[in-house]
Structure formats: structure tokens, C-alpha cells
Short mmCIF file of C-alpha atoms in Angstrom, two decimals:
data_model
loop_
_atom_site.label_atom_id
_atom_site.label_comp_id
_atom_site.label_asym_id
_atom_site.label_seq_id
_atom_site.Cartn_x
_atom_site.Cartn_y
_atom_site.Cartn_z
CA UNK A 1 -41.46 45.19 42.70
CA UNK A 2 -41.49 42.44 45.83
CA UNK A 3 -38.92 40.25 45.48
CA UNK A 4 -40.31 37.80 48.32
CA UNK A 5 -42.90 35.31 47.32
CA UNK A 6 -46.51 37.09 46.69
CA UNK A 7 -48.76 33.99 47.83
CA UNK A 8 -50.99 35.26 49.89
CA UNK A 9 -52.76 31.63 50.55
CA UNK A 10 -49.75 29.71 51.13
CA UNK A 11 -49.95 29.09 55.04
CA UNK A 12 -47.55 26.26 55.16
CA UNK A 13 -44.52 26.81 57.48
CA UNK A 14 -41.18 28.36 55.82
CA UNK A 15 -38.39 25.87 55.08
CA UNK A 16 -35.73 27.95 53.28
CA UNK A 17 -35.97 31.87 53.31
CA UNK A 18 -33.01 33.91 51.46
CA UNK A 19 -32.90 37.60 52.82
CA UNK A 20 -30.69 40.14 51.19
CA UNK A 21 -28.17 37.65 49.73
CA UNK A 22 -25.44 39.19 47.80
CA UNK A 23 -22.85 37.21 46.25
CA UNK A 24 -19.57 38.16 44.82
CA UNK A 25 -17.02 36.32 43.11
CA UNK A 26 -13.51 38.18 42.81
CA UNK A 27 -14.48 41.34 41.15
CA UNK A 28 -17.95 39.84 39.74
CA UNK A 29 -21.09 40.48 41.58
CA UNK A 30 -23.57 37.28 40.75
CA UNK A 31 -26.45 38.09 43.40
CA UNK A 32 -27.07 41.86 44.31
CA UNK A 33 -29.59 40.80 47.09
CA UNK A 34 -31.90 38.00 46.70
CA UNK A 35 -35.06 37.45 48.76
CA UNK A 36 -36.92 34.16 48.51
CA UNK A 37 -38.80 32.04 50.40
CA UNK A 38 -39.46 28.25 49.96
CA UNK A 39 -42.56 26.57 51.76
CA UNK A 40 -43.00 23.13 52.92
CA UNK A 41 -44.42 20.39 50.64
CA UNK A 42 -44.40 23.33 47.74
CA UNK A 43 -42.08 23.10 44.40
CA UNK A 44 -40.44 26.58 43.87
CA UNK A 45 -38.93 26.89 40.27
CA UNK A 46 -36.24 29.30 39.60
CA UNK A 47 -35.85 30.07 36.00
CA UNK A 48 -33.54 32.47 34.02
CA UNK A 49 -30.93 32.71 31.56
CA UNK A 50 -27.92 31.21 31.75
CA UNK A 51 -25.31 32.58 33.89
CA UNK A 52 -27.48 34.66 36.32
CA UNK A 53 -26.47 32.74 39.45
CA UNK A 54 -29.43 30.31 39.60
CA UNK A 55 -27.17 27.36 40.46
CA UNK A 56 -25.39 29.87 42.89
CA UNK A 57 -28.50 30.24 44.76
CA UNK A 58 -29.29 26.50 45.32
CA UNK A 59 -25.50 26.35 46.42
CA UNK A 60 -26.24 28.93 49.15
CA UNK A 61 -29.46 26.95 50.18
CA UNK A 62 -27.12 23.96 50.56
CA UNK A 63 -24.54 25.85 52.26
CA UNK A 64 -21.92 24.87 49.75
CA UNK A 65 -21.17 28.22 49.78
CA UNK A 66 -21.46 31.07 52.01
CA UNK A 67 -22.92 34.59 50.99
CA UNK A 68 -20.92 37.81 50.78
CA UNK A 69 -23.79 39.41 52.61
CA UNK A 70 -27.47 38.61 53.80
CA UNK A 71 -28.71 35.62 55.65
CA UNK A 72 -29.83 31.96 54.23
CA UNK A 73 -31.88 30.09 56.94
CA UNK A 74 -33.17 26.42 56.41
CA UNK A 75 -35.85 25.20 58.78
CA UNK A 76 -35.06 28.61 60.71
CA UNK A 77 -31.29 27.98 61.37
CA UNK A 78 -28.87 30.44 59.98
CA UNK A 79 -26.39 28.27 57.86
CA UNK A 80 -23.51 30.59 58.38
CA UNK A 81 -23.80 30.46 61.67
CA UNK A 82 -23.32 26.88 62.34
CA UNK A 83 -20.56 24.64 62.56
CA UNK A 84 -19.74 21.65 60.63
CA UNK A 85 -21.66 18.90 62.90
CA UNK A 86 -24.71 21.34 63.13
CA UNK A 87 -25.17 22.24 59.18
CA UNK A 88 -24.80 18.28 58.72
CA UNK A 89 -27.91 17.82 60.83
CA UNK A 90 -29.54 20.21 58.60
CA UNK A 91 -28.24 18.78 55.11
CA UNK A 92 -29.39 14.95 56.80
CA UNK A 93 -33.23 16.56 55.81
CA UNK A 94 -31.70 16.83 51.96
CA UNK A 95 -31.72 15.23 48.79
CA UNK A 96 -29.69 17.06 45.40
CA UNK A 97 -30.01 15.71 41.78
CA UNK A 98 -27.06 17.55 40.47
CA UNK A 99 -27.01 18.81 36.98
CA UNK A 100 -24.54 15.96 35.66
CA UNK A 101 -25.99 13.72 38.33
CA UNK A 102 -22.32 13.87 40.25
CA UNK A 103 -22.36 9.76 40.80
CA UNK A 104 -19.32 8.33 42.14
CA UNK A 105 -17.40 6.76 38.83
CA UNK A 106 -15.79 4.25 40.78
CA UNK A 107 -18.79 2.43 42.15
CA UNK A 108 -21.87 0.78 40.66
CA UNK A 109 -25.60 1.77 40.30
CA UNK A 110 -26.56 -0.09 43.60
CA UNK A 111 -23.40 1.15 45.74
CA UNK A 112 -24.11 4.50 44.33
CA UNK A 113 -27.77 4.53 45.78
CA UNK A 114 -26.58 2.90 48.89
CA UNK A 115 -23.68 5.17 50.42
CA UNK A 116 -25.76 7.25 51.91
CA UNK A 117 -27.51 4.60 53.70
CA UNK A 118 -24.29 3.14 54.96
CA UNK A 119 -22.62 5.97 55.72
CA UNK A 120 -25.54 8.07 57.38
CA UNK A 121 -27.38 5.36 59.04
CA UNK A 122 -27.04 1.78 61.23
CA UNK A 123 -29.36 0.09 59.14
CA UNK A 124 -28.69 -3.59 58.37
CA UNK A 125 -27.43 -5.46 55.22
CA UNK A 126 -30.66 -6.42 54.05
CA UNK A 127 -32.85 -3.24 55.37
CA UNK A 128 -30.15 -1.15 52.69
CA UNK A 129 -30.92 -3.68 50.14
CA UNK A 130 -34.44 -3.36 50.34
CA UNK A 131 -34.43 0.19 50.65
CA UNK A 132 -32.17 0.43 47.86
CA UNK A 133 -34.03 -2.12 45.66
CA UNK A 134 -36.97 -0.04 46.40
CA UNK A 135 -35.97 3.25 44.79
CA UNK A 136 -34.53 1.69 41.90
CA UNK A 137 -37.78 -0.24 40.93
CA UNK A 138 -39.39 2.98 41.12
CA UNK A 139 -37.24 4.55 38.85
CA UNK A 140 -36.99 1.58 36.67
CA UNK A 141 -33.31 0.38 37.27
CA UNK A 142 -33.45 -2.90 38.88
CA UNK A 143 -31.76 -4.60 35.86
CA UNK A 144 -28.82 -2.14 35.96
CA UNK A 145 -27.54 -2.52 39.67
CA UNK A 146 -24.25 -3.64 38.68
CA UNK A 147 -23.44 -1.43 36.04
CA UNK A 148 -20.88 2.08 36.36
CA UNK A 149 -21.78 5.06 35.61
CA UNK A 150 -19.56 5.55 32.32
CA UNK A 151 -21.69 2.43 30.89
CA UNK A 152 -25.38 4.64 31.48
CA UNK A 153 -27.02 6.57 29.27
CA UNK A 154 -27.67 10.46 30.23
CA UNK A 155 -31.13 9.63 31.44
CA UNK A 156 -30.18 6.54 33.41
CA UNK A 157 -27.37 8.70 35.03
CA UNK A 158 -30.06 11.10 36.41
CA UNK A 159 -32.45 8.43 37.16
CA UNK A 160 -29.60 6.73 39.24
CA UNK A 161 -29.12 10.12 40.73
CA UNK A 162 -32.66 10.62 41.65
CA UNK A 163 -32.71 7.30 43.47
CA UNK A 164 -29.55 8.42 45.64
CA UNK A 165 -31.38 11.72 46.32
CA UNK A 166 -34.47 10.05 47.51
CA UNK A 167 -32.92 7.02 49.58
CA UNK A 168 -33.00 8.92 52.73
CA UNK A 169 -36.32 10.12 52.31
CA UNK A 170 -35.60 13.72 52.51
CA UNK A 171 -37.73 16.78 53.29
CA UNK A 172 -36.57 18.67 50.64
CA UNK A 173 -35.08 17.74 47.22
CA UNK A 174 -32.82 20.31 45.48
CA UNK A 175 -32.98 19.99 41.53
CA UNK A 176 -29.93 21.71 39.38
CA UNK A 177 -30.72 21.82 35.94
CA UNK A 178 -32.30 17.83 36.15
CA UNK A 179 -32.94 17.72 32.22
CA UNK A 180 -29.69 19.20 30.83
CA UNK A 181 -28.48 17.25 27.99
CA UNK A 182 -31.79 14.98 27.75
CA UNK A 183 -34.03 14.44 24.56
CA UNK A 184 -37.53 15.60 25.52
CA UNK A 185 -38.88 11.97 25.90
CA UNK A 186 -35.99 11.31 29.06
CA UNK A 187 -36.79 14.46 30.15
CA UNK A 188 -40.71 14.06 29.89
CA UNK A 189 -39.58 10.81 31.98
CA UNK A 190 -37.92 12.45 34.47
CA UNK A 191 -40.65 14.84 35.18
CA UNK A 192 -43.21 11.73 35.52
CA UNK A 193 -40.89 10.47 38.36
CA UNK A 194 -40.54 13.68 39.99
CA UNK A 195 -44.37 14.42 40.04
CA UNK A 196 -45.03 10.61 41.30
CA UNK A 197 -42.14 10.69 43.61
CA UNK A 198 -43.43 14.24 45.07
CA UNK A 199 -46.71 12.45 45.66
CA UNK A 200 -45.49 9.52 47.53
CA UNK A 201 -42.95 11.51 49.77
CA UNK A 202 -44.49 14.75 50.27
CA UNK A 203 -40.80 16.51 49.83
CA UNK A 204 -40.50 20.03 49.33
CA UNK A 205 -38.63 20.77 46.03
CA UNK A 206 -36.38 23.40 44.76
CA UNK A 207 -35.77 23.46 40.82
CA UNK A 208 -33.26 25.40 38.63
CA UNK A 209 -34.53 24.71 35.32
CA UNK A 210 -34.57 26.10 31.37
CA UNK A 211 -37.11 24.12 30.62
CA UNK A 212 -39.59 26.85 30.17
CA UNK A 213 -42.85 26.36 29.79
CA UNK A 214 -42.78 22.43 30.70
CA UNK A 215 -41.37 23.12 33.95
CA UNK A 216 -44.43 25.75 34.56
CA UNK A 217 -46.67 22.65 35.16
CA UNK A 218 -44.82 20.94 38.09
CA UNK A 219 -44.48 24.34 39.59
CA UNK A 220 -46.07 25.54 42.69
CA UNK A 221 -44.22 29.16 42.14
CA UNK A 222 -41.88 30.71 39.57
CA UNK A 223 -39.16 33.03 40.62
CA UNK A 224 -37.10 34.71 37.50
CA UNK A 225 -33.71 35.46 38.78
CA UNK A 226 -32.24 38.55 36.39
CA UNK A 227 -29.82 41.18 37.07
CA UNK A 228 -28.55 39.05 40.16
CA UNK A 229 -32.23 39.71 42.18
CA UNK A 230 -35.31 37.59 42.27
CA UNK A 231 -37.65 40.00 39.89
CA UNK A 232 -40.68 38.38 40.96
CA UNK A 233 -41.86 34.90 42.42
CA UNK A 234 -45.35 33.91 41.85
CA UNK A 235 -47.59 31.12 41.07
CA UNK A 236 -46.85 29.99 37.28
CA UNK A 237 -50.27 31.38 36.09
CA UNK A 238 -49.70 34.59 37.24
CA UNK A 239 -46.15 34.62 35.97
CA UNK A 240 -47.24 33.93 32.38
CA UNK A 241 -49.52 36.82 32.55
CA UNK A 242 -47.23 39.19 34.36
CA UNK A 243 -46.71 42.30 33.25
CA UNK A 244 -43.72 43.03 34.73
CA UNK A 245 -41.58 43.93 32.08
CA UNK A 246 -38.47 41.78 32.56
CA UNK A 247 -41.11 38.57 33.43
CA UNK A 248 -42.81 39.46 30.49
CA UNK A 249 -39.81 39.13 28.02
CA UNK A 250 -38.49 36.35 29.51
CA UNK A 251 -41.72 34.53 29.20
CA UNK A 252 -42.25 36.01 25.38
CA UNK A 253 -38.50 34.75 24.89
CA UNK A 254 -38.86 31.36 26.07
CA UNK A 255 -42.67 30.53 24.87
CA UNK A 256 -41.10 30.14 21.15
CA UNK A 257 -40.83 34.11 20.32
CA UNK A 258 -37.69 35.26 18.70
CA UNK A 259 -38.67 38.64 19.09
CA UNK A 260 -40.31 40.72 22.27
CA UNK A 261 -43.13 41.90 20.33
CA UNK A 262 -45.18 40.25 17.49
CA UNK A 263 -44.69 43.19 14.94
CA UNK A 264 -40.92 42.61 15.07
CA UNK A 265 -41.69 38.77 14.92
CA UNK A 266 -43.61 39.66 11.98
CA UNK A 267 -41.01 41.64 10.35
CA UNK A 268 -38.60 38.38 10.88
CA UNK A 269 -40.77 36.16 9.22
CA UNK A 270 -41.45 38.74 6.24
CA UNK W 1 3.59 52.10 40.54
CA UNK W 2 0.20 51.81 42.24
CA UNK W 3 -0.26 48.41 39.52
CA UNK W 4 2.95 47.29 40.96
CA UNK W 5 1.98 47.29 44.34
CA UNK W 6 -1.56 46.21 43.83
CA UNK W 7 0.44 43.00 42.03
CA UNK W 8 2.42 42.32 45.49
CA UNK W 9 -0.35 42.59 47.55
CA UNK W 10 -2.35 40.33 45.41
CA UNK W 11 0.70 37.60 44.77
CA UNK W 12 0.87 37.96 48.84
CA UNK W 13 -2.53 37.45 49.66
CA UNK W 14 -2.54 34.42 46.70
CA UNK W 15 0.49 32.79 48.52
CA UNK W 16 -1.23 33.26 52.24
CA UNK W 17 -4.04 31.87 50.91
CA UNK W 18 -2.95 29.03 49.57
CA UNK W 19 -0.48 27.97 52.37
CA UNK W 20 -3.75 28.59 54.85
CA UNK W 21 -5.77 26.31 52.61
CA UNK W 22 -3.00 23.22 53.39
CA UNK W 23 -2.93 24.32 56.92
CA UNK W 24 -6.78 23.98 57.52
CA UNK W 25 -7.15 20.90 54.84
CA UNK W 26 -4.39 19.07 57.34
CA UNK W 27 -6.36 20.34 60.47
CA UNK W 28 -9.70 19.36 59.29
CA UNK W 29 -8.43 15.85 57.95
CA UNK W 30 -6.36 15.06 61.12
CA UNK W 31 -9.72 16.24 62.99
CA UNK W 32 -11.89 13.65 61.04
CA UNK W 33 -9.61 10.96 62.04
CA UNK W 34 -10.70 11.64 65.95
CA UNK W 35 -14.43 12.59 65.65
CA UNK W 36 -16.15 10.11 63.81
CA UNK W 37 -16.12 6.01 63.90
CA UNK W 38 -12.80 4.48 62.01
CA UNK W 39 -13.83 2.12 59.15
CA UNK W 40 -10.90 -0.26 58.22
CA UNK W 41 -12.20 -1.45 54.76
CA UNK W 42 -11.32 1.79 53.23
CA UNK W 43 -8.04 2.33 54.92
CA UNK W 44 -7.03 -1.07 54.04
CA UNK W 45 -7.85 -0.23 50.05
CA UNK W 46 -5.72 2.73 50.48
CA UNK W 47 -2.99 0.60 51.75
CA UNK W 48 -3.18 -1.77 48.60
CA UNK W 49 -3.18 1.35 46.28
CA UNK W 50 -0.32 3.19 47.73
CA UNK W 51 1.55 0.43 49.46
CA UNK W 52 1.17 -3.10 47.91
CA UNK W 53 1.07 -1.65 43.91
CA UNK W 54 4.15 0.57 44.65
CA UNK W 55 5.95 -2.54 45.51
CA UNK W 56 7.32 -3.63 42.51
CA UNK W 57 8.46 0.16 41.36
CA UNK W 58 10.26 0.10 44.69
CA UNK W 59 11.84 -3.27 44.77
CA UNK W 60 13.11 -2.22 41.10
CA UNK W 61 14.58 1.04 42.05
CA UNK W 62 15.91 -0.14 45.45
CA UNK W 63 17.86 -2.85 43.55
CA UNK W 64 19.53 -0.32 41.08
CA UNK W 65 20.24 2.46 43.95
CA UNK W 66 21.80 -0.31 45.80
CA UNK W 67 24.06 -1.58 42.98
CA UNK W 68 25.13 1.65 41.92
CA UNK W 69 25.80 2.56 45.57
CA UNK W 70 27.90 -0.30 45.69
CA UNK W 71 30.00 0.54 42.30
CA UNK W 72 30.42 4.29 43.25
CA UNK W 73 31.24 3.31 46.97
CA UNK W 74 33.82 0.63 45.87
CA UNK W 75 35.65 3.00 43.36
CA UNK W 76 35.80 5.69 46.21
CA UNK W 77 36.87 3.59 48.83
CA UNK W 78 39.25 1.40 46.97
CA UNK W 79 40.83 5.03 46.71
CA UNK W 80 41.72 5.12 50.25
CA UNK W 81 42.13 1.29 50.63
CA UNK W 82 38.80 1.02 52.60
CA UNK W 83 36.82 -1.45 50.50
CA UNK W 84 35.55 -3.00 53.41
CA UNK W 85 33.75 -0.63 54.48
CA UNK W 86 31.28 -0.96 51.75
CA UNK W 87 28.91 -3.03 53.52
CA UNK W 88 28.34 0.04 56.10
CA UNK W 89 28.73 2.91 53.16
CA UNK W 90 25.67 1.32 51.40
CA UNK W 91 23.72 0.75 54.01
CA UNK W 92 24.27 4.25 56.18
CA UNK W 93 23.38 6.03 52.99
CA UNK W 94 20.48 4.06 51.87
CA UNK W 95 19.01 3.83 55.57
CA UNK W 96 19.58 7.50 56.54
CA UNK W 97 19.20 9.42 53.30
CA UNK W 98 18.19 7.66 50.18
CA UNK W 99 16.11 5.19 51.03
CA UNK W 100 13.19 7.49 52.92
CA UNK W 101 14.02 10.24 49.87
CA UNK W 102 13.46 7.81 46.70
CA UNK W 103 10.93 5.96 48.14
CA UNK W 104 9.02 9.02 48.91
CA UNK W 105 9.75 10.28 45.39
CA UNK W 106 8.77 7.03 43.84
CA UNK W 107 5.31 6.93 45.73
CA UNK W 108 4.78 10.48 44.72
CA UNK W 109 5.15 9.77 41.28
CA UNK W 110 3.28 6.65 41.24
CA UNK W 111 0.24 7.49 43.67
CA UNK W 112 0.49 11.11 44.78
CA UNK W 113 -0.41 12.01 41.39
CA UNK W 114 -3.12 9.68 41.06
CA UNK W 115 -4.58 10.92 44.44
CA UNK W 116 -4.54 14.54 43.36
CA UNK W 117 -6.31 13.65 39.64
CA UNK W 118 -8.92 11.28 41.39
CA UNK W 119 -9.77 13.89 44.42
CA UNK W 120 -9.31 16.86 41.47
CA UNK W 121 -11.85 15.14 39.29
CA UNK W 122 -14.56 14.31 41.69
CA UNK W 123 -14.10 17.97 42.28
CA UNK W 124 -14.94 18.90 38.80
CA UNK W 125 -17.89 16.48 38.78
CA UNK W 126 -19.43 17.67 42.14
CA UNK W 127 -18.80 14.45 43.32
CA UNK W 128 -17.45 15.88 46.37
CA UNK W 129 -20.44 18.53 46.99
CA UNK W 130 -22.52 15.32 46.18
CA UNK W 131 -20.59 14.03 49.66
CA UNK W 132 -21.05 16.95 51.75
CA UNK W 133 -24.81 17.54 50.50
CA UNK W 134 -25.57 14.31 51.73
CA UNK W 135 -23.69 14.84 55.10
CA UNK W 136 -20.90 12.95 54.39
CA UNK W 137 -17.72 14.52 55.83
CA UNK W 138 -15.15 14.77 52.71
CA UNK W 139 -12.24 14.39 54.92
CA UNK W 140 -13.41 11.34 57.00
CA UNK W 141 -14.40 9.71 53.93
CA UNK W 142 -12.05 10.69 51.06
CA UNK W 143 -9.04 11.88 52.69
CA UNK W 144 -8.15 10.16 56.07
CA UNK W 145 -8.02 6.89 54.75
CA UNK W 146 -5.51 7.70 52.01
CA UNK W 147 -3.53 9.90 54.71
CA UNK W 148 -3.62 6.85 57.22
CA UNK W 149 -2.59 4.52 54.25
CA UNK W 150 0.25 6.93 53.44
CA UNK W 151 1.72 7.41 57.04
CA UNK W 152 1.83 3.41 57.34
CA UNK W 153 3.03 2.32 53.71
CA UNK W 154 6.07 4.87 53.40
CA UNK W 155 8.06 3.18 56.39
CA UNK W 156 7.28 -0.34 55.35
CA UNK W 157 8.39 0.59 51.46
CA UNK W 158 11.43 2.46 52.97
CA UNK W 159 12.39 -0.66 54.53
CA UNK W 160 11.52 -2.93 51.51
CA UNK W 161 13.71 -0.33 49.55
CA UNK W 162 16.83 -0.26 52.25
CA UNK W 163 16.99 -3.96 52.31
CA UNK W 164 16.79 -4.77 48.54
CA UNK W 165 19.11 -2.12 48.07
CA UNK W 166 21.79 -3.60 50.59
CA UNK W 167 21.17 -6.66 48.61
CA UNK W 168 21.95 -4.47 45.61
CA UNK W 169 25.23 -3.16 46.72
CA UNK W 170 26.42 -6.88 48.11
CA UNK W 171 25.69 -8.16 44.22
CA UNK W 172 27.77 -5.82 42.90
CA UNK W 173 30.56 -5.95 45.55
CA UNK W 174 30.86 -9.78 45.40
CA UNK W 175 29.77 -10.22 42.10
CA UNK W 176 32.01 -7.46 40.49
CA UNK W 177 34.85 -7.20 42.92
CA UNK W 178 34.81 -9.99 44.78
CA UNK W 179 34.19 -8.24 48.33
CA UNK W 180 33.97 -10.32 51.43
CA UNK W 181 30.49 -11.63 52.07
CA UNK W 182 31.35 -11.63 56.42
CA UNK W 183 33.12 -7.89 55.65
CA UNK W 184 29.89 -6.67 53.83
CA UNK W 185 27.52 -7.39 56.20
CA UNK W 186 29.58 -6.92 59.20
CA UNK W 187 30.68 -3.83 58.96
CA UNK W 188 27.39 -2.99 58.18
CA UNK W 189 26.29 -4.63 61.21
CA UNK W 190 28.80 -2.72 63.33
CA UNK W 191 28.14 0.87 61.90
CA UNK W 192 24.66 0.68 61.32
CA UNK W 193 22.85 2.10 65.01
CA UNK W 194 19.30 2.44 65.96
CA UNK W 195 19.95 6.18 65.69
CA UNK W 196 20.12 5.72 61.80
CA UNK W 197 17.33 3.53 61.77
CA UNK W 198 15.40 6.32 63.84
CA UNK W 199 16.47 8.72 61.18
CA UNK W 200 15.19 6.91 58.21
CA UNK W 201 11.62 5.76 60.16
CA UNK W 202 11.01 9.52 61.02
CA UNK W 203 11.69 10.87 57.71
CA UNK W 204 9.59 8.21 56.12
CA UNK W 205 6.62 8.81 58.35
CA UNK W 206 6.84 12.79 57.66
CA UNK W 207 6.91 12.25 53.90
CA UNK W 208 3.89 9.28 53.87
CA UNK W 209 2.03 12.80 55.59
CA UNK W 210 3.55 15.30 53.39
CA UNK W 211 2.92 13.45 49.79
CA UNK W 212 -0.50 12.48 50.65
CA UNK W 213 -1.41 15.64 52.27
CA UNK W 214 -0.34 17.91 49.30
CA UNK W 215 -1.47 15.59 46.50
CA UNK W 216 -4.78 15.48 48.13
CA UNK W 217 -5.11 19.03 49.07
CA UNK W 218 -4.46 20.14 45.45
CA UNK W 219 -6.87 18.29 44.15
CA UNK W 220 -9.71 19.03 46.98
CA UNK W 221 -9.09 22.49 46.22
CA UNK W 222 -8.81 22.55 42.54
CA UNK W 223 -11.48 24.97 41.52
CA UNK W 224 -9.37 27.70 44.20
CA UNK W 225 -6.05 27.06 42.42
CA UNK W 226 -4.56 29.64 40.42
CA UNK W 227 -3.27 26.79 37.70
CA UNK W 228 -6.60 24.70 38.52
CA UNK W 229 -9.79 25.97 37.34
CA UNK W 230 -12.04 23.22 35.70
CA UNK W 231 -11.75 20.80 32.73
CA UNK W 232 -9.11 18.23 32.11
CA UNK W 233 -6.54 20.63 31.52
CA UNK W 234 -7.47 22.04 35.06
CA UNK W 235 -6.78 18.33 36.61
CA UNK W 236 -3.58 17.91 34.76
CA UNK W 237 -2.23 21.28 35.26
CA UNK W 238 -3.02 20.83 38.97
CA UNK W 239 -1.59 17.25 39.41
CA UNK W 240 1.96 18.68 37.90
CA UNK W 241 1.63 21.32 40.68
CA UNK W 242 1.11 18.68 43.29
CA UNK W 243 3.75 16.41 42.34
CA UNK W 244 6.46 19.37 42.01
CA UNK W 245 5.39 20.89 45.36
CA UNK W 246 5.22 17.27 47.07
CA UNK W 247 8.75 16.44 45.47
CA UNK W 248 10.54 19.65 46.83
CA UNK W 249 8.97 19.25 50.17
CA UNK W 250 10.03 16.17 50.71
CA UNK W 251 13.94 17.24 49.82
CA UNK W 252 13.46 20.56 52.26
CA UNK W 253 11.78 18.41 55.02
CA UNK W 254 14.69 15.72 54.31
CA UNK W 255 17.35 18.63 55.16
CA UNK W 256 15.34 19.53 58.01
CA UNK W 257 15.14 16.08 59.68
CA UNK W 258 18.53 15.30 58.99
CA UNK W 259 19.72 18.83 60.35
CA UNK W 260 17.49 18.24 63.46
CA UNK W 261 18.60 14.66 64.32
CA UNK W 262 22.10 14.44 62.90
#
């Protein structure tokens, strides 16, 4: 079983590389040796049951937590060996859409999106205004600039979070369960925005999601995390046809089957 | 037996971890003050929150503390026929001891708890993670303006507390016991030295640092606190912890500074 992406045709440079990553929280071993590679300009979707450590993988990639064992390299730099300033240099290429958007409650929509520009660049007020409004228009939020996060719906909060993630034109964007809590219509809208912005900006995307099989349409590669390891990472078409038992079980369960085999399911409905 | 020693080892590690975090947190916050551009606006906003908005409660408690000191002081001094020293007794009690301590305890209750809860909620809702991912140093952006404001505001609030307390003492002394105005203020003028004021000032500076440091640190590491964890209950328990620890620390440091400077 190869746990490193089996994509022979992918020659684009490696942006993120996890090698033998193990993570223990107290007595619980969450990751038991994760190997994963993300290529430039591609979309990697990490799927798996709840509590398997998908978000933990993203936090390793962001340098928010360090592995107990193994290495996490971003743009060839080992995150564990970087000091705070160097880590911030790496992070300046990141955009993140958190599960609950992680908007700053005390700021309105405009200030939330403008924050990275104000804190990280020396742009004038006019330049910042132009960029913020550009991203908010892209998200269809130009009329909600004065609203506070508590006044927004779940879908709007996610769009503000996406606008903030993209405002510095990042090279890599991370999405942690982007459609959690959204209805079908809102999640489709968010996926369309993701697709459109990725086409425009050409960023690399890492998505943690439960939204199977819909998310397969956006993925270049899908990785299944189970038992603390990546059970396989391959293009979505191959993923859905895979004979690897854990992947097969996952696909069958998430494609709407209640049981693993057709016979079991027929028994259930009988 | 083994379980007993395991428990002791575990508790010792937790204790060291917790106080180690406090130390690391302070070093990182102080470092952030010198390694990045200083922005005045966030500090002013915190001065407004910690200082200006605490003024009323400080005026109120200062006035009544001074009045109680006047009342009790008169009762005690009267026994020795030394009522003329009431001004000195009230002023020395306030400037050296009660002013800095009570001001700090009031600000802990009003602003320290709010600082801990605010940062704790930000930790819970991944807002601090979001700052780090945006390459914005949370120590510089969130903590250092609060720390500077705490160190700046506490001496000023203490001064207000002292002045209004002295006036409270005078109101009781003059209003109830017909103490001579001249002897009240002249006694105070003759017996209060620069050393007394310096002690009060040093205490209030240290307390300003302590209260923001502990409250902010508890909120910042909410997810690592034994009593913390996630959710509203975690925030509320950690905030209570922060208030208790800050208050106890103020009293301990009050003794230490007094012992060193007396």
C-alpha cells in the first residue's frame, strides 16, 4: 500500500510534504505515520470519518502544532526547524478558511477582510479599500461591509472567511470542513466560489471535507485518512474504483449505502 | 503505591508546565514589544477599556475606603489622644498599601476577568489560530497593547484612588468629628515622604503587569488548562481561575515589595 500520492503524471513542484508524521495527544495516538505530498496548483481533498485527525493534519501543515515524530516541509522548509519569524514568512503564502470561519467578532466584515492587509503590508488606505472591496464583490458581499459576524448567516460567514483567506492572493489555501453547517444550496455556492477563485488565482488547495461525493468533483487527488494513516491518495476516479478495502468501504458507505455489501442492503430494505 | 507516585509526578509536571507557560508567555509578549513597529491606537483603545472605564468604580471604592479609614482611624487615634494624626494615618495607609492593592483588585474584577474571557473565547473560536495563520503575531497584536495599558493605567488609577480616599477620610474627620482641616492636611504633608509614594508607585506598576499577564495568559492557553477545555463552561472556569490567581498574586507581591522596600 503506497501512502504517498500515486500520481505519476504530476510533475508540478511539491509545495507541502509530510513524511512519517506521528502525533500523540496525551495517551492517544492520533496520527500513526502520515506520508502525504501536495503539488503546486493542485487540489488535495482529505476525507475520513470524524475524529480520525484530518484537521490535525491541516494544523501540522500550518505549523500550528508540531508532530511528535516525522517532518512537515512547506516549500522545502522543515517547519519544526523554523523560528517564529521564518514560520511567519512561510505562513505569508497561506490563506485559511476555518470550520467556523474564525471571524473576529468585534470587527465588521470590511475590517475582518482588511486585517491581513493592514497588519502585513504597507499599502495605503485606498489600495486596501480597493482590494477588500474587490474580494467582497467576488463573494457577493459588497452590501454587507458594515455588518458584524453575529449578524451574518452561516453561508455569509464562510464567504467572508474565504474573502479574508484570499485577500493577500495566497499560494496555498486550506479549507477545514468548509461546508459544515451549510445547506445544499449554500455549500454548492461555496464550491462554485472556490472553483472560480482557484481558476483566477491558481492557488494550491488542501481541503478537509465530509462532503462526499460532491467534493470529488473539485479534487485532483483524494486521500483517505483512517487508523491514523493515509490509506491511499489518488485521483477521484481511481479513488472511487479502488479495491483497497478501507477505501472501498468508505466509498460505499458515503455513496449512500447503509451497508457494505449489496446483499446486506437488500436484506435491510426487505 | 505506584499509582500514588504516578499521581505526584503527574501533578508536579502539570504545575511546572503551567508556571513555565506563564514565564514563556511573558517573555514572548515583552519580546514582541521590541521586535515590531509600535502602534498607538490599539494601546489607546486598551487604556480606555482598562483605565477610563474603571474610573467610576475606583472613585467609588476609593471614597468609601477613605471614609472607613477616617472612621476607624479616628476611633483608634482618639484612644491615644492623637486625632491630629488622622490625615497622616489615612494618607499613609492609602498611599503605601490600600490604594495599590484595592485598585488592583478592583481592576482585576472589572478588566482582568474580561481580558481572560475575551482571549479565551478567541482561542475557542480559532481566532488566535487565524491570526497565527495570517502571520500576525498574536502576542504583538492582542497581548502587548493590553500589557502596556495595564502598566500605564494602574499607577494613574491608584493615584485617583489615593486622592479621593484622602478626601473621603477628610469628609468623615471634618464632617463627623470636627477635625481641624489644617491639622489633617498639614500632618499628611509632613509625614508622607517620597519613599511612601515610590512604594505605592512600584506596587501599582507591578500589579498592572501582573493582572494583565495572568489574565491574558490564562485565556491564551485556555485549551491547555486543566480547568479549561472548550466551550462556555471552560471559559467561565478559566476566568474564575484567572481572577483568583491574579488576586492572590497581588497580595503575595504586595508583601514581597513591602518587605523589600520598607
